[in-house]
Coordinates of C-alpha atoms and ligand atoms in Angstrom, one line a residue:
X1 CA -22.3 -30.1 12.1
X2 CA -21.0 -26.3 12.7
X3 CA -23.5 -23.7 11.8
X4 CA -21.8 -22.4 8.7
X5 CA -24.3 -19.9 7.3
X6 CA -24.7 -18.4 10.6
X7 CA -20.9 -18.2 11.0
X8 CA -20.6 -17.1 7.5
X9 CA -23.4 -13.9 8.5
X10 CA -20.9 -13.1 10.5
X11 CA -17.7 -13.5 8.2
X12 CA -19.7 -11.0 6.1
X13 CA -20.6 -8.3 8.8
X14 CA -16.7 -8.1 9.8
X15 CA -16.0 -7.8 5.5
X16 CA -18.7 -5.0 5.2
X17 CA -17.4 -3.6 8.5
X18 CA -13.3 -3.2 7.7
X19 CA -14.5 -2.1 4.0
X20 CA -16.4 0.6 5.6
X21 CA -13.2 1.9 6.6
X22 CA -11.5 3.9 3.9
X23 CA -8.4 6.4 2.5
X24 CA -11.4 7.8 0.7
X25 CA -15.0 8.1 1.3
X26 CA -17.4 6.1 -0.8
X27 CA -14.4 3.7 -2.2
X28 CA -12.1 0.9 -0.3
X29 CA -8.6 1.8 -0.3
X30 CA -6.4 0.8 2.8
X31 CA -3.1 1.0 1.3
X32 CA 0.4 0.8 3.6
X33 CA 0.5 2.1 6.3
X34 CA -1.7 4.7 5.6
X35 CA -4.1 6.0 8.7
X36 CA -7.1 4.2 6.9
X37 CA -4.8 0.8 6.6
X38 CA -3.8 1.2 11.0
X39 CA -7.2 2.0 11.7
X40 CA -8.5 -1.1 9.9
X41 CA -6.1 -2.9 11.2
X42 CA -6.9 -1.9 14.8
X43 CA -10.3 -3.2 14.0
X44 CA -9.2 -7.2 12.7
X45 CA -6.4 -6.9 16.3
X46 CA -10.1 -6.0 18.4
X47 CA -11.9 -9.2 16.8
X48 CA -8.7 -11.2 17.2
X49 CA -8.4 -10.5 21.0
X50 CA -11.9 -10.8 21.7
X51 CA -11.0 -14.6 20.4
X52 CA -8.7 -14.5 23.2
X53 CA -6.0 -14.8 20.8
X54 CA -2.3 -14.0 21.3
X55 CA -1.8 -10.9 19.2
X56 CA 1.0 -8.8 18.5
X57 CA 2.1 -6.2 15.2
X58 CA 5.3 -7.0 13.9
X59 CA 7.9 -4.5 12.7
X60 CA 6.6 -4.6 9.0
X61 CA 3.4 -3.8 10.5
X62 CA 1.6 -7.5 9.9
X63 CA -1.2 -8.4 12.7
X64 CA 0.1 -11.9 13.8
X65 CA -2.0 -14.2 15.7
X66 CA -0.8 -17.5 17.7
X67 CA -2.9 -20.2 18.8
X68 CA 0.0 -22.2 20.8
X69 CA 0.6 -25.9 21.2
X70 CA 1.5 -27.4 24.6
X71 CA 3.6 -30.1 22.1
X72 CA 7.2 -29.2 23.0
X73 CA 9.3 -28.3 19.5
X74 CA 5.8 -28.3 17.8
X75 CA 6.1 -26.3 14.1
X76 CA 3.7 -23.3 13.3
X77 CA 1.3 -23.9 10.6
X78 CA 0.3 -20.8 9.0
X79 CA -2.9 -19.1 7.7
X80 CA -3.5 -15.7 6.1
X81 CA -3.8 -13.1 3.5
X82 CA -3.3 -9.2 3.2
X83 CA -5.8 -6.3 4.8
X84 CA -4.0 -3.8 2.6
X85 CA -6.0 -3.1 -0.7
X86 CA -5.2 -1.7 -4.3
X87 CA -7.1 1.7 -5.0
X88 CA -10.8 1.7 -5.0
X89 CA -10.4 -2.0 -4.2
X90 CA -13.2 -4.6 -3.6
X91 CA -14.0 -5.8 -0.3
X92 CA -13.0 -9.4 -0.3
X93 CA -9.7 -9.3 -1.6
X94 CA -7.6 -10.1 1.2
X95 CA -9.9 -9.6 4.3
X96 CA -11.7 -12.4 3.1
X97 CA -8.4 -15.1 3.9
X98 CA -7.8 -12.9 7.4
X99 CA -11.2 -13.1 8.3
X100 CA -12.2 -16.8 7.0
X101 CA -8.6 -17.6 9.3
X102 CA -9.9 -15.7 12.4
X103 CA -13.7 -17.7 12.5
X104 CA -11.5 -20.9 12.2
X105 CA -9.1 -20.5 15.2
X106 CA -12.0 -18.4 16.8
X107 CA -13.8 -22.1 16.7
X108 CA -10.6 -23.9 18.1
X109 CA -9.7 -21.6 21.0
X110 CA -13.9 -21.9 22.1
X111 CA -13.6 -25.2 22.4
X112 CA -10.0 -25.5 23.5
X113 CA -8.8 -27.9 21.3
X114 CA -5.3 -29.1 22.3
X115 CA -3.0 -28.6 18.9
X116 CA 0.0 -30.4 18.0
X117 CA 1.1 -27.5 16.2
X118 CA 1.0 -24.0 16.6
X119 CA -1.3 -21.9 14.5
X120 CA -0.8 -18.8 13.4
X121 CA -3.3 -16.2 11.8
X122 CA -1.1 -13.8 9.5
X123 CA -2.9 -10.6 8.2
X124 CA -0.1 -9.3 5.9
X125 CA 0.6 -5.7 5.9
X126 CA 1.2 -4.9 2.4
X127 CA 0.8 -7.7 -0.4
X128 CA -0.6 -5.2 -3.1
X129 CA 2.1 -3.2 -3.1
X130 CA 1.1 -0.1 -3.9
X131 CA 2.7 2.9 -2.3
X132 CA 6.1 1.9 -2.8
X133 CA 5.3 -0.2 -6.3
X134 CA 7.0 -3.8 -5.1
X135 CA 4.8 -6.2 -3.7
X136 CA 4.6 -8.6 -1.0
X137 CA 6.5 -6.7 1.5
X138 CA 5.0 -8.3 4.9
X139 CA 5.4 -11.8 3.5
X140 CA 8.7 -11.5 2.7
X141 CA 9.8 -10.5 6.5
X142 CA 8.0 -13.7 7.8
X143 CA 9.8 -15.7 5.3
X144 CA 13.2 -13.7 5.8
X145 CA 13.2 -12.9 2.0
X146 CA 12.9 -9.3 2.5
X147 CA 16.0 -7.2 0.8
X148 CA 17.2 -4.8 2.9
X149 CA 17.5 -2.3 -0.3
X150 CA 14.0 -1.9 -0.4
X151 CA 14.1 0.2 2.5
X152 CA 15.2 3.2 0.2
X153 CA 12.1 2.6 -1.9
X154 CA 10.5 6.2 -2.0
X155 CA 6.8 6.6 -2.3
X156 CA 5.1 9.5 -4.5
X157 CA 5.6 11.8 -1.6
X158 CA 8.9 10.3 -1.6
X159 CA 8.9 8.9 1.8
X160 CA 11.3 5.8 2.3
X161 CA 9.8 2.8 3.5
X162 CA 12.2 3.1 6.3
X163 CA 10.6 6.2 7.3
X164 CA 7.2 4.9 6.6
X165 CA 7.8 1.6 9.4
X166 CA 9.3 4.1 11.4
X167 CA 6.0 6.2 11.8
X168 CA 4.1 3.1 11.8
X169 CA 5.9 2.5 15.2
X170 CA 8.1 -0.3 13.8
X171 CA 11.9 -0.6 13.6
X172 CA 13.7 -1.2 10.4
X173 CA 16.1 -3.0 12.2
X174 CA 14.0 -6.0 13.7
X175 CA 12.7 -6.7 10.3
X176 CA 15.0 -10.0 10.5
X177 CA 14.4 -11.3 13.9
X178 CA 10.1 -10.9 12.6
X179 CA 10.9 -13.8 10.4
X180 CA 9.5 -17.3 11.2
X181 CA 12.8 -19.4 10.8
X182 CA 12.5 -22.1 7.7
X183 CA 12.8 -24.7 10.1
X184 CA 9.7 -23.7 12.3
X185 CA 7.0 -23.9 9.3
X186 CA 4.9 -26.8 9.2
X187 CA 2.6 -25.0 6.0
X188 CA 0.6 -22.4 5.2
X189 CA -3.2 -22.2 3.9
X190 CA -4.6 -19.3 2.5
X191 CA -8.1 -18.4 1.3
X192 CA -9.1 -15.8 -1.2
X193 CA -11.5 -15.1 -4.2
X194 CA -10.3 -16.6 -7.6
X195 CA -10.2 -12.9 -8.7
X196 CA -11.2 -14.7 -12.3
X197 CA -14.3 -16.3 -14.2
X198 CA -14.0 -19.9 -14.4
X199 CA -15.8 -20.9 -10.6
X200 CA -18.5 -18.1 -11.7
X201 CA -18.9 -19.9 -15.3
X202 CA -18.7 -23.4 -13.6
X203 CA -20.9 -22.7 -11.0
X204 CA -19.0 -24.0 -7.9
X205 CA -18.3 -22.3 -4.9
X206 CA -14.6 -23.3 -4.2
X207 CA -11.5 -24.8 -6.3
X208 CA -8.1 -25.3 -5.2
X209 CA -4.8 -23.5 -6.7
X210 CA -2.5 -25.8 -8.6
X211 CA 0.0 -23.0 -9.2
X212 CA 0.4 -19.1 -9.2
X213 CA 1.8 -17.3 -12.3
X214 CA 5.0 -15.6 -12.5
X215 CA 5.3 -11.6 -12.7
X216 CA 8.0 -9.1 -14.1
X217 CA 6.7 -5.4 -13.3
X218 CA 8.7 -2.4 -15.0
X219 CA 8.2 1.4 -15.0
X220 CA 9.2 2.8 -17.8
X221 CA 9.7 6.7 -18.6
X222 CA 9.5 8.2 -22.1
X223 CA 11.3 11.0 -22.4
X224 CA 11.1 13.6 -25.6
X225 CA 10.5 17.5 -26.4
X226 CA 8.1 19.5 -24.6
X227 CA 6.9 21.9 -27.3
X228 CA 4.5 24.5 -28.6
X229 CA 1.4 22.3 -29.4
X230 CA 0.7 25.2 -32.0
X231 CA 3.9 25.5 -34.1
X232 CA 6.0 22.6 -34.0
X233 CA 5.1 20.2 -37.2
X234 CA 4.1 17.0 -36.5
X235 CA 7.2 15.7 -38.2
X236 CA 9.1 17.6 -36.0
X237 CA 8.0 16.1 -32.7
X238 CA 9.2 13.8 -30.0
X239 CA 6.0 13.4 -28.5
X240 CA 6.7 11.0 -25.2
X241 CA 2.7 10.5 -25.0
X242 CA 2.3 9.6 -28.2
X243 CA 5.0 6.7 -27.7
X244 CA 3.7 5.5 -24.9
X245 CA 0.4 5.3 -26.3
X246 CA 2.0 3.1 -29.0
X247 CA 3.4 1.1 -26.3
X248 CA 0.3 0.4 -24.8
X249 CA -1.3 -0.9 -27.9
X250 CA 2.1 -2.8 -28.8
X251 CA 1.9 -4.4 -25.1
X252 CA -1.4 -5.4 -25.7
X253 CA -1.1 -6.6 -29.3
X254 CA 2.0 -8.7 -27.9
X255 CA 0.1 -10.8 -25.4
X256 CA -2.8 -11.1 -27.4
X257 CA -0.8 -13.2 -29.9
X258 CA 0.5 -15.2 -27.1
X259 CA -2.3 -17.3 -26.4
X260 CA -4.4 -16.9 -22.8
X261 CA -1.4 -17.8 -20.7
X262 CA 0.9 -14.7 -21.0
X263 CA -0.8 -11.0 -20.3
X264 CA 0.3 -7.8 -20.1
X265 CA -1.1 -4.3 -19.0
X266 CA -0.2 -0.9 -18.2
X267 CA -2.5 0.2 -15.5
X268 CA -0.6 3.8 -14.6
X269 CA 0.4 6.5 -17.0
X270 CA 1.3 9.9 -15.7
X271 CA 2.2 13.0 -17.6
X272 CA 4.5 14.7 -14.7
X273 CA 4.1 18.3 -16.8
X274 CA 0.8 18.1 -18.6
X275 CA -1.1 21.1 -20.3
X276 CA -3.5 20.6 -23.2
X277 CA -1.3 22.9 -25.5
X278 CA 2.3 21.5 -24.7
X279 CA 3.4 18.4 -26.3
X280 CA 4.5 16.3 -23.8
X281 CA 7.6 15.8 -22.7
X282 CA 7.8 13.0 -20.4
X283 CA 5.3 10.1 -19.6
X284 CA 6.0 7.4 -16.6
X285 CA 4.0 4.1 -17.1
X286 CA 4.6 1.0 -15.4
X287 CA 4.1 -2.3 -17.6
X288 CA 2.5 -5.7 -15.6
X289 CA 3.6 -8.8 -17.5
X290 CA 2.3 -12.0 -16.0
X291 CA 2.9 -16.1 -16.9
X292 CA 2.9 -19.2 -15.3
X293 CA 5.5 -20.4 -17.7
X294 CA 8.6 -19.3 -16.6
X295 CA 10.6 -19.5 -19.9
X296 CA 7.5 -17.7 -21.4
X297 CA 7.6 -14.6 -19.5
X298 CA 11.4 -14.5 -19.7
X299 CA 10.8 -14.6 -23.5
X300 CA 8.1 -11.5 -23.7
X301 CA 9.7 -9.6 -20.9
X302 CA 13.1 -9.2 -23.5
X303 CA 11.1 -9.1 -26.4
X304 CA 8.7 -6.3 -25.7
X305 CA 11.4 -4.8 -24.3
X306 CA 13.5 -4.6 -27.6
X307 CA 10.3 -3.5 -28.7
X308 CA 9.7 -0.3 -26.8
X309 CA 13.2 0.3 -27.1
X310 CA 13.2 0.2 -31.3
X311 CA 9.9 2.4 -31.2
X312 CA 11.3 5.2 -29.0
X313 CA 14.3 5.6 -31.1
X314 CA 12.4 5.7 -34.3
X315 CA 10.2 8.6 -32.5
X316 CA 13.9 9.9 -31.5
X317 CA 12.5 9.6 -27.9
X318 CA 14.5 8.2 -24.8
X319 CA 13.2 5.2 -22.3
X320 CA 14.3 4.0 -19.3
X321 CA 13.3 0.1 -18.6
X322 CA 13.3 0.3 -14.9
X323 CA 12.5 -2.9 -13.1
X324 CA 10.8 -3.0 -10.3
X325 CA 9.0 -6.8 -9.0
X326 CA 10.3 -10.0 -10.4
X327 CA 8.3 -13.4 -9.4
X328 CA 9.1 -16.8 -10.8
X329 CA 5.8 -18.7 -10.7
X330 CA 5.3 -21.3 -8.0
X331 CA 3.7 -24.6 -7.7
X332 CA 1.1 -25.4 -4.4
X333 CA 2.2 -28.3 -2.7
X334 CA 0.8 -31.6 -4.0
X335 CA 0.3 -33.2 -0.8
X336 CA -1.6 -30.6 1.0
X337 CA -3.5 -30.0 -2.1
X338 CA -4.6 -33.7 -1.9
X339 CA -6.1 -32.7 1.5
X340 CA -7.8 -29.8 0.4
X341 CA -9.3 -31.8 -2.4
X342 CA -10.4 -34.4 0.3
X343 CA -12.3 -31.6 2.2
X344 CA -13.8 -29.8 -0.8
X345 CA -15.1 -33.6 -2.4
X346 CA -15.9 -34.3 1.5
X347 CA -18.7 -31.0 0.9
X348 CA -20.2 -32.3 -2.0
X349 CA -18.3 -30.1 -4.6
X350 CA -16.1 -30.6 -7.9
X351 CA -12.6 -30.9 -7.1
X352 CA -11.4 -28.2 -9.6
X353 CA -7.7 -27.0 -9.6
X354 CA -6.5 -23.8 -10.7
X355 CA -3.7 -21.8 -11.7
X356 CA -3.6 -18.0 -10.0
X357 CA -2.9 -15.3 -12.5
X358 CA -2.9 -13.0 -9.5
X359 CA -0.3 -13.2 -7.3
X360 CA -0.3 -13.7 -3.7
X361 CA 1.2 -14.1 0.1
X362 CA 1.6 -17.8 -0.7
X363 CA 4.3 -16.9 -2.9
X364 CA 7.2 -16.0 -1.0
X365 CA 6.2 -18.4 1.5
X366 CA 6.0 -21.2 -1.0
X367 CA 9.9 -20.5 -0.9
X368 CA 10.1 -22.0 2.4
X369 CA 7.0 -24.0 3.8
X370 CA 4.3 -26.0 1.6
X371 CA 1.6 -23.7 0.9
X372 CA -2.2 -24.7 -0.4
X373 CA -4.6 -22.2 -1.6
X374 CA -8.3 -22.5 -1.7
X375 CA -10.2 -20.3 -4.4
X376 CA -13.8 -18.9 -3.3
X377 CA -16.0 -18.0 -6.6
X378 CA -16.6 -14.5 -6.7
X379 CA -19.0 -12.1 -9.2
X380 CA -18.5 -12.5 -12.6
X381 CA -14.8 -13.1 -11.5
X382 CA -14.6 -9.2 -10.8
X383 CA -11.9 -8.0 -8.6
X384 CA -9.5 -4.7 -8.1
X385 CA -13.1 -3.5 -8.6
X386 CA -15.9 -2.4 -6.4
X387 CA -18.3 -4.7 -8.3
X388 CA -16.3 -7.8 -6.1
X389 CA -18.7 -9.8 -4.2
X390 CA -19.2 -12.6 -2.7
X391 CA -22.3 -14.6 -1.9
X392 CA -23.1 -15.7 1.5
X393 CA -23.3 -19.5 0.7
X394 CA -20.2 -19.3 -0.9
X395 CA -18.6 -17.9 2.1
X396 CA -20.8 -20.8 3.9
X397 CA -19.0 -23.0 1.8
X398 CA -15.3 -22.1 1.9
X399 CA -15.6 -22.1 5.7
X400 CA -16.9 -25.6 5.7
X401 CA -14.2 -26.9 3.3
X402 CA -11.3 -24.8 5.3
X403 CA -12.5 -26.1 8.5
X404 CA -12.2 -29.9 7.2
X405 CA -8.8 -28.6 5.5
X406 CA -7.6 -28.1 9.0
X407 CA -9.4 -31.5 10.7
X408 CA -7.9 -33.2 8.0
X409 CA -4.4 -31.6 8.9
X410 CA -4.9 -32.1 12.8
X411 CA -5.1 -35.7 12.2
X412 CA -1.7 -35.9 10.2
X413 CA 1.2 -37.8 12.0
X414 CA 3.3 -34.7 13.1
X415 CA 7.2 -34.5 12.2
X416 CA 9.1 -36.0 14.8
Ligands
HGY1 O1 -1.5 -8.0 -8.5 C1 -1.8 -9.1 -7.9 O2 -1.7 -10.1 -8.5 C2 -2.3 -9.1 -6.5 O3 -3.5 -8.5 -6.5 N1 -1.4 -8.5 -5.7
MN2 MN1 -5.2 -7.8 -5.2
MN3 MN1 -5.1 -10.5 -2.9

């Protein structure tokens, strides 16, 4: 019986020490390639050496690390999350899958277990997507999904992502020959808070996902007439803030009425000229729509946009509906979801499944190897906040579950 709370002390000293590590003091931001993101980056690569782990970056800038099989032809089963973070991020989102992933292969090389496959510990290099507003950029180079076009992306400094792997020290070029050919995947497991309330309100420490929703993201700009805030009559304006402000509330209203499963929020809204006596001109928000039904999102995503569109003109203001992420939803795979059931009922918990309103690695990979997630309850279901915590036996118990996960995996009759 492994020592799980001691190894889980442990799991939450190397949390705590790559949140200590920052863009800003006092907060946890480690976004893209930023000097904050290499340094604690630099930090996971020390721990995953000390393992005596075969370690490299890749040209996206993801920390990959290989326990080999001496099986000839064997396949590469995967396991990972992201160690970039959104802005004044929690600690657990993401480090908590790399880390959770590092104590399990640590275990395997210490005791030199002989694999039939290959594993690999992935720390992704930018899942959050926030510098260059598209997400799952490291993902999609191991998968081979990544679209060249991106590479004109421009930041807010308006730095290409081109230019920002290029001072990272990778090349744009090998981006294709980083990917781990279709053929080579044997799966991929991935460990991260539920980011939601239902393991908190069910008290239990784990639940597997059954699927992760779907996501259109859009930044839209509102263009009207800067004016005198003094002498221009209200009937007169074309107030850009004031229509996105109905926007937001129309965005709002519009998934409200839709149930629990489709939602919807504007999280940025900038005013590019802003003075408290102009009326303002311009105003660039971005809208995050989010359903695990497919045909649902598809539905709001062209509604609310015939929406916005019929508001601006009747506040004679223009909008340009810029698209900028688009996820179908995915299913986890059914069989390896079985196993992780096994291993969560085999620790004396509730075999709970849930669906992922936040999106994650395992969906571009679910594009070409089966991918199982396991859920870890965290506070109050508190996340892309620095309220996110995680409770030591909680940690305890997602290591003892993902460690069965993968005993339960290493005795599966390998593809010939
Ligand atoms: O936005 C999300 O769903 C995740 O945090 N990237
Ligand atoms: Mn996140
Ligand atoms: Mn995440």
């Amino acid at each position: 019986m492994s020592n799980y709370p001691e190894r889980a002390a442990q799991l939450m000293r190397r949390i705590e020490a790559l949140a200590a590590i920052s863009e800003e003091p006092g907060v946890v931001t480690r976004t893209f390639g930023t000097p904050a993101f290499l340094q604690g980056r630099a930090l996971v690569q020390q721990w995953m050496q000390q393992a005596s782990l075969d370690v490299r970056v890749d040209s996206i800038g993801n920390l990959r690390a290989r326990l080999r099989s001496p099986r000839p032809g064997a396949q590469t089963f995967v396991i990972g999350s992201h160690i970039d973070t959104v802005v004044n991020a929690g600690k657990f989102d993401g480090p908590l899958g790399v880390l959770l992933g590092l104590d399990l292969l640590e275990q395997l090389a210490a005791c030199g277990t002989e694999l039939p496959f290959h594993l690999e510990l992935l720390a992704f290099s930018d899942e959050e997507g926030v510098r260059f507003h598209t997400t799952y950029l490291g993902s999609k180079v191991v998968t081979g999904a990544f679209e060249p076009e991106l590479l004109q992306r421009t930041d807010a400094a308006g730095i290409t992502l081109a230019e920002a792997i290029r001072t990272m020290g990778g090349d744009p070029a090998q981006l294709a020959a980083d990917a781990l050919p279709a053929t080579e995947w044997l799966g991929y497991f991935e460990a991260h808070i539920e980011q939601g309330p239902v393991l908190w309100e069910r008290q239990v420490p784990v639940a597997l996902v059954t699927a992760i929703a779907g996501q259109r993201r859009v930044e839209l700009t509102f263009r009207g007439m800067a004016g005198h805030a003094g002498t221009v009559p209200m009937d007169m304006r074309q107030d850009a803030l004031a229509g996105a402000a109905e926007f937001v509330l129309l965005a709002e209203r519009f998934a409200r009425e839709h149930g629990r499963s489709l939602v919807a929020t504007v999280g940025k809204l900038h005013l590019p000229h802003s003075a408290s006596n102009v009326i303002p001109g311009e105003v660039v928000g971005s809208l995050d729509l989010r359903s695990p039904d497919e045909a649902e999102l598809a539905a709001a995503y062209q509604q609310l946009q015939a929406q916005t569109e019929a508001l601006c003109q009747r506040r004679g203001l223009t909008l340009h509906w810029q698209p900028v992420q688009q996820t179908a939803p995915v299913a986890c795979c059914t069989e390896m979801n079985s196993l992780l059931g096994q291993a969560i009922a085999a620790a004396g918990h509730e075999v709970i499944g849930l669906v992922s309103g936040a999106g994650h690695d395992a969906v571009p990979i679910s594009q070409v190897a089966p991918a199982t997630m396991l859920f870890v309850r965290c506070y109050r279901g508190i996340s892309h906040n620095p309220l996110e915590n995680v409770e030591p036996a909680d940690l305890a118990a997602a290591l003892q579950v993902a460690e069965q996960f993968l005993a339960l995996l290493l005795t599966q009759p390998q593809p010939r």
